[in-house]
Coordinates of C-alpha atoms in Angstrom, one line a residue:
M287 CA 0.0 0.0 0.0
G288 CA 1.1 3.6 -0.4
S289 CA 3.8 5.0 -2.7
S290 CA 7.0 3.4 -3.7
Q291 CA 9.9 4.8 -1.7
D292 CA 11.7 7.6 -3.5
Y293 CA 13.1 9.3 -0.4
K294 CA 16.1 9.0 1.9
F295 CA 16.3 8.7 5.6
Q296 CA 18.6 11.3 6.8
G297 CA 18.8 13.5 9.9
W298 CA 20.8 15.1 12.7
M299 CA 23.0 12.4 14.0
G300 CA 24.5 12.3 17.5
L301 CA 27.9 10.5 17.2
D302 CA 29.1 10.9 20.8
K303 CA 28.5 12.9 24.0
K304 CA 29.6 16.1 22.4
A305 CA 26.4 16.1 20.3
S306 CA 24.5 17.7 23.1
E307 CA 26.9 20.7 22.9
G308 CA 25.8 21.4 19.3
H309 CA 27.8 18.9 17.4
M310 CA 25.2 16.7 15.7
K311 CA 26.0 15.8 12.1
W312 CA 23.6 15.6 9.2
Q313 CA 23.9 12.1 7.9
Q314 CA 21.9 9.4 6.1
Y315 CA 21.0 6.2 8.0
E316 CA 19.2 2.9 7.6
P317 CA 15.7 2.9 9.1
K318 CA 14.1 -0.1 10.7
T319 CA 13.4 -3.1 8.5
W320 CA 10.0 -2.5 6.8
D321 CA 7.1 -4.5 8.2
E322 CA 3.5 -4.5 6.8
G323 CA 2.3 -3.0 10.1
D324 CA 4.6 0.0 9.6
V325 CA 4.1 3.6 8.5
D326 CA 6.6 6.0 6.8
V327 CA 6.1 9.6 7.8
K328 CA 7.4 12.7 6.1
I329 CA 8.3 14.9 9.0
T330 CA 7.1 18.5 9.2
D331 CA 7.6 19.3 12.9
C332 CA 9.4 17.8 15.9
G333 CA 9.6 19.1 19.4
I334 CA 12.8 19.2 21.4
C335 CA 12.3 17.3 24.7
G336 CA 14.5 17.2 27.7
S337 CA 15.0 13.5 27.0
C338 CA 16.8 14.5 23.8
I339 CA 19.5 16.3 25.8
H340 CA 19.8 13.5 28.3
T341 CA 20.2 10.9 25.5
L342 CA 22.6 13.0 23.4
R343 CA 25.0 13.3 26.4
S344 CA 24.4 9.7 27.7
G345 CA 23.0 11.2 30.9
W346 CA 20.6 8.2 31.6
G347 CA 23.1 5.6 30.6
Q348 CA 25.2 4.8 27.5
T349 CA 23.5 5.9 24.3
L350 CA 23.6 3.6 21.3
Y351 CA 25.5 6.0 19.1
P352 CA 25.0 7.0 16.3
C353 CA 21.5 8.2 17.2
V354 CA 18.9 10.6 15.9
V355 CA 16.8 12.0 18.7
G356 CA 13.3 13.6 18.7
H357 CA 10.1 11.9 19.8
E358 CA 7.5 14.6 19.4
I359 CA 7.0 14.0 15.7
I360 CA 4.3 15.3 13.4
G361 CA 4.1 14.7 9.7
T362 CA 2.3 13.1 6.7
A363 CA 2.0 9.4 6.1
V364 CA 3.6 8.6 2.8
K365 CA 3.7 4.8 2.9
V366 CA 1.5 2.4 4.9
G367 CA 1.6 -1.3 5.2
S368 CA -1.1 -3.8 4.4
K369 CA -1.6 -4.5 8.1
V370 CA -1.7 -0.8 9.2
E371 CA -3.6 0.1 12.4
N372 CA -5.6 3.1 13.5
G373 CA -7.1 3.6 10.0
I374 CA -4.1 5.5 8.8
K375 CA -4.0 6.2 5.1
V376 CA -1.4 7.9 2.8
G377 CA -1.8 11.6 3.2
D378 CA -3.0 11.6 6.8
R379 CA -1.5 14.0 9.2
V380 CA -0.1 11.9 12.1
G381 CA 1.9 12.1 15.2
I382 CA 4.4 9.8 17.1
G383 CA 5.4 10.1 20.7
A384 CA 8.2 8.7 22.8
Q385 CA 7.2 5.0 22.3
S386 CA 7.2 3.3 18.9
S387 CA 6.8 -0.4 19.8
S388 CA 5.8 -2.9 22.5
C389 CA 5.4 -6.7 22.7
G390 CA 1.6 -6.5 22.3
K391 CA 1.2 -9.8 24.4
C392 CA 2.0 -9.0 28.0
E393 CA -0.5 -8.1 30.7
D394 CA 0.2 -4.4 30.3
C395 CA -0.2 -4.4 26.5
I396 CA -3.4 -6.4 26.6
N397 CA -4.9 -3.9 29.1
G398 CA -4.0 -0.7 27.3
R399 CA -0.8 0.0 29.3
E400 CA 1.7 -0.4 26.5
N401 CA 3.8 2.4 27.9
H402 CA 4.7 0.0 30.8
C403 CA 5.5 -3.0 28.6
P404 CA 8.8 -4.6 29.8
N405 CA 9.8 -4.8 26.1
I406 CA 9.1 -1.2 25.3
V407 CA 10.9 0.3 22.3
G408 CA 11.6 4.0 22.4
T409 CA 11.2 6.1 19.3
Y410 CA 14.9 6.7 19.3
D411 CA 18.0 5.0 20.8
S412 CA 16.3 1.6 21.1
K413 CA 16.3 -1.6 19.1
Y414 CA 13.3 -3.4 17.6
P415 CA 12.8 -7.1 18.1
D416 CA 14.5 -7.8 14.7
G417 CA 17.6 -6.0 15.9
S418 CA 17.2 -2.8 13.8
K419 CA 17.6 0.5 15.5
S420 CA 15.0 3.2 16.1
Y421 CA 15.7 6.7 14.9
G422 CA 13.8 9.8 15.9
G423 CA 12.4 13.0 14.4
Y424 CA 15.3 15.4 13.9
A425 CA 15.1 14.1 10.4
D426 CA 13.3 14.1 7.0
Y427 CA 11.4 10.8 7.5
W428 CA 10.5 8.4 10.2
R429 CA 9.5 4.7 10.0
G430 CA 7.8 2.7 12.7
P431 CA 4.8 0.5 13.8
S432 CA 1.4 2.0 13.1
H433 CA 0.0 1.1 16.5
F434 CA 1.9 4.0 17.9
V435 CA 1.0 6.4 15.1
L436 CA -2.0 8.6 15.7
K437 CA -4.1 10.9 13.6
I438 CA -4.0 14.6 14.6
P439 CA -7.3 16.5 15.0
E440 CA -7.8 19.2 12.4
A441 CA -8.2 21.8 15.2
I442 CA -4.6 21.4 16.4
P443 CA -1.8 23.0 14.3
S444 CA 1.2 20.7 13.7
H445 CA 3.7 22.9 15.5
E446 CA 1.4 22.9 18.6
A447 CA 0.6 19.1 18.4
A448 CA 4.3 18.2 18.3
P449 CA 5.3 18.8 21.9
M450 CA 2.1 17.3 23.1
M451 CA 3.2 13.9 21.9
C452 CA 5.7 13.5 24.8
G453 CA 5.7 16.7 26.9
G454 CA 1.9 16.9 26.9
I455 CA 1.1 13.3 27.6
T456 CA 3.8 13.0 30.3
V457 CA 1.7 15.3 32.5
Y458 CA -1.8 14.7 31.1
S459 CA -1.6 11.0 32.0
P460 CA -0.9 11.4 35.7
L461 CA -3.3 14.3 36.1
K462 CA -6.1 12.3 34.6
K463 CA -5.3 9.0 36.3
N464 CA -5.1 10.6 39.7
G465 CA -8.3 12.5 39.6
A466 CA -7.4 16.1 38.5
G467 CA -10.7 17.8 37.9
P468 CA -13.6 19.6 39.7
G469 CA -13.2 19.6 43.4
K470 CA -9.4 19.0 43.3
K471 CA -6.5 21.3 44.1
I472 CA -3.5 20.6 41.9
G473 CA 0.2 21.6 42.3
I474 CA 2.7 21.6 39.4
V475 CA 6.3 21.7 40.4
G476 CA 8.6 23.4 37.8
I477 CA 7.4 25.8 35.1
G478 CA 9.3 24.6 32.1
G479 CA 8.3 22.6 29.1
L480 CA 6.6 19.9 31.1
G481 CA 5.3 22.1 33.8
H482 CA 3.6 24.6 31.5
F483 CA 1.7 21.6 30.0
G484 CA 0.8 20.6 33.6
L485 CA -0.8 24.0 34.2
L486 CA -2.6 24.0 30.9
Y487 CA -4.1 20.5 31.3
A488 CA -4.9 20.9 35.0
K489 CA -7.0 23.9 34.0
A490 CA -8.5 22.1 31.0
L491 CA -9.6 19.2 33.2
G492 CA -11.5 21.6 35.5
A493 CA -9.4 21.6 38.7
D494 CA -10.7 24.0 41.4
E495 CA -7.2 25.3 42.1
V496 CA -4.0 25.1 40.0
V497 CA -0.9 26.0 41.9
A498 CA 2.4 26.7 40.1
I499 CA 5.5 25.9 42.2
S500 CA 8.9 27.3 41.2
R501 CA 12.0 28.6 42.8
K502 CA 11.6 32.2 41.8
S503 CA 8.6 34.4 40.7
E504 CA 10.1 35.4 37.4
K505 CA 7.6 33.1 35.6
K506 CA 4.6 34.0 37.7
A507 CA 2.9 36.2 35.1
D508 CA 3.3 33.5 32.5
A509 CA 2.0 30.8 34.9
M510 CA -1.1 32.8 35.7
K511 CA -1.8 33.2 32.0
M512 CA -1.5 29.4 31.5
G513 CA -4.1 28.7 34.1
A514 CA -2.5 28.9 37.6
T515 CA -4.7 30.3 40.3
R516 CA -1.8 30.6 42.8
F517 CA 2.0 30.8 42.7
I518 CA 4.6 29.6 45.2
A519 CA 8.1 30.9 44.9
T520 CA 10.2 28.6 47.2
D521 CA 13.4 30.7 47.1
E522 CA 11.4 33.9 48.1
D523 CA 9.5 32.6 51.1
K524 CA 11.6 30.7 53.7
D525 CA 8.4 29.4 55.3
W526 CA 6.6 28.5 52.0
A527 CA 6.0 24.9 53.1
T528 CA 4.4 25.9 56.4
H529 CA 2.4 28.7 54.7
N530 CA 0.9 26.2 52.2
S531 CA 0.8 23.1 54.3
R532 CA -2.0 20.6 53.6
S533 CA -3.4 22.6 50.7
L534 CA -3.1 20.2 47.7
D535 CA -4.7 16.9 46.7
L536 CA -2.2 16.1 43.9
I537 CA 1.3 17.3 43.0
V538 CA 2.9 16.5 39.7
S539 CA 6.7 17.2 39.8
T540 CA 8.3 17.9 36.5
V541 CA 11.7 19.0 37.9
S542 CA 14.9 16.9 37.2
S543 CA 17.0 18.1 40.1
P544 CA 18.3 15.7 42.7
K545 CA 18.3 18.7 45.1
M546 CA 14.6 19.3 45.0
P547 CA 13.0 19.9 48.5
L548 CA 11.0 16.7 48.4
V549 CA 10.2 16.7 52.2
E550 CA 8.8 20.2 51.9
Y551 CA 6.7 19.3 48.8
L552 CA 5.2 16.4 50.8
Q553 CA 4.1 18.9 53.5
L554 CA 1.9 20.6 50.9
L555 CA -0.3 17.5 50.5
R556 CA -3.6 17.0 52.1
T557 CA -4.7 13.8 53.8
N558 CA -4.5 11.0 51.2
G559 CA -2.7 13.3 48.8
Q560 CA -0.4 12.1 46.1
F561 CA 3.0 13.2 44.8
I562 CA 3.7 12.0 41.3
Q563 CA 7.3 12.4 39.8
V564 CA 7.6 12.7 36.1
G565 CA 10.9 14.6 35.8
A566 CA 13.8 12.1 35.6
P567 CA 17.0 13.3 37.2
E568 CA 20.3 11.8 36.0
D569 CA 21.0 11.3 39.7
S570 CA 18.7 9.9 42.5
I571 CA 15.8 11.8 44.2
P572 CA 16.4 13.1 47.8
P573 CA 15.8 10.9 50.8
F574 CA 12.7 11.5 52.9
N575 CA 11.3 10.2 56.2
A576 CA 8.6 7.6 56.0
F577 CA 6.4 9.5 58.4
A578 CA 6.0 12.2 55.7
L579 CA 3.8 9.6 54.1
I580 CA 2.4 7.7 57.1
A581 CA 1.1 10.7 59.0
K582 CA -1.3 11.8 56.3
G583 CA -1.7 8.5 54.3
C584 CA 0.1 10.1 51.4
K585 CA 1.6 8.3 48.4
I586 CA 4.6 8.9 46.2
G587 CA 4.4 7.6 42.6
G588 CA 5.8 8.0 39.1
S589 CA 4.4 8.1 35.7
A590 CA 5.9 7.4 32.2
I591 CA 4.5 9.0 29.1
G592 CA 1.1 7.5 28.2
A593 CA -0.5 4.7 26.1
P594 CA -1.8 5.4 22.6
H595 CA -5.4 5.6 23.8
E596 CA -4.4 8.2 26.4
I597 CA -2.6 10.3 23.8
K598 CA -5.7 10.2 21.6
E599 CA -7.9 11.3 24.6
M600 CA -5.5 14.1 25.3
L601 CA -5.5 15.3 21.7
D602 CA -9.3 15.2 21.7
L603 CA -9.5 17.3 24.9
T604 CA -6.9 19.7 23.5
A605 CA -9.1 20.3 20.4
E606 CA -12.3 20.5 22.5
K607 CA -10.9 23.0 25.0
G608 CA -8.6 24.9 22.7
V609 CA -5.5 24.2 24.8
K610 CA -2.6 26.3 23.3
P611 CA 1.0 25.4 24.3
W612 CA 3.6 28.1 24.4
I613 CA 6.1 27.2 21.8
E614 CA 8.9 28.7 19.7
K615 CA 9.5 27.5 16.2
R616 CA 13.1 26.8 15.2
P617 CA 14.2 25.7 11.7
L618 CA 15.5 22.1 11.5
K619 CA 18.7 23.3 9.9
D620 CA 19.5 25.1 13.2
A621 CA 18.9 22.1 15.4
N622 CA 22.4 22.2 16.9
Q623 CA 21.9 25.7 18.3
A624 CA 18.3 24.9 19.4
V625 CA 19.6 21.9 21.4
V626 CA 22.2 24.1 23.1
D627 CA 19.5 26.8 23.9
M628 CA 17.2 24.1 25.3
A629 CA 19.9 22.8 27.6
D630 CA 20.6 26.3 28.7
G631 CA 16.9 26.7 29.7
K632 CA 16.1 29.4 27.2
A633 CA 12.9 27.8 25.8
R634 CA 9.6 29.5 26.6
Y635 CA 8.4 27.0 26.9
R636 CA 9.0 24.4 24.3
Y637 CA 11.1 24.5 21.1
V638 CA 9.7 22.9 17.9
L639 CA 11.9 22.1 15.0
V640 CA 10.2 22.9 11.7
N641 CA 11.4 21.0 8.6
E642 CA 11.5 23.9 6.1
S643 CA 11.9 21.5 3.2
H644 CA 8.5 19.9 4.0
T645 CA 6.5 22.9 5.4
K646 CA 6.7 26.6 6.1
L647 CA 8.3 27.9 9.3

């Protein structure tokens, strides 16, 4: 099905740890071996995720160099297999997130929790069961299993949909699963790429209160525009934990610092409150006393991206509620500088690489 292949797979290749410092090289590569359940996608937009930086510099473990990062991919289906899923046809506008394969047979896969499959294949820096490598979206084309390729609602522009495919779902999933909505008071720690999505989706889900938590108040005005009803600047009030004690039902932490004040965050929880960590430090999280959980019956948990059905649900809510992420477009040809700027914390609040050979900036 689809067109005969008359295109090349080429993209920004990370060859070693220096790639994260702006030293990726544009090169051709061999995509995964074609399967009739696959889709080839002509990439128009790809978000820059914090995971890209960690992977380029081997921050979470040794990277399988050479690699092409990028797992917030939007583009057009140009080739589909005879066993394609999700009703995808050539010409459809589609998106791919951080996961591109799972075993499809385990308890998690059968029950719609593919993102927790023990044999998960990441959209980049992983290997498929046949041994071929996965390559991401800082590129012209992408190939992968159609089960993890989703149609994008017409109401969402491609450059806005891109960062939702990982950044958006990473916070939407724990918010939805843990009851964010009317009657609930939600805290979002860290007002960066992930955190700004946390504020947007907590508001879209109808939470009574949405509290932005950051070290300083320089992002307060932005946070309030994103949907925050209150702002806590932890560096500017030495008694912030006492002043805001027992005020939140759910906290989603997006920060990746091993120095985060975890014990103080737990003070903010109400009885039976939950603290969900989605930021992934390259080190360990700080220690805490068990009584911080026991005294109020609180829980600490984690959350990893989201299953395909959750991403679809998020996209539908985004279209319905008119959720608008704060993004900056960057040309794909300038990916090296964009990666450096992302690592330096300059994004407000997410960079999206636009492939100018396939679409307009």
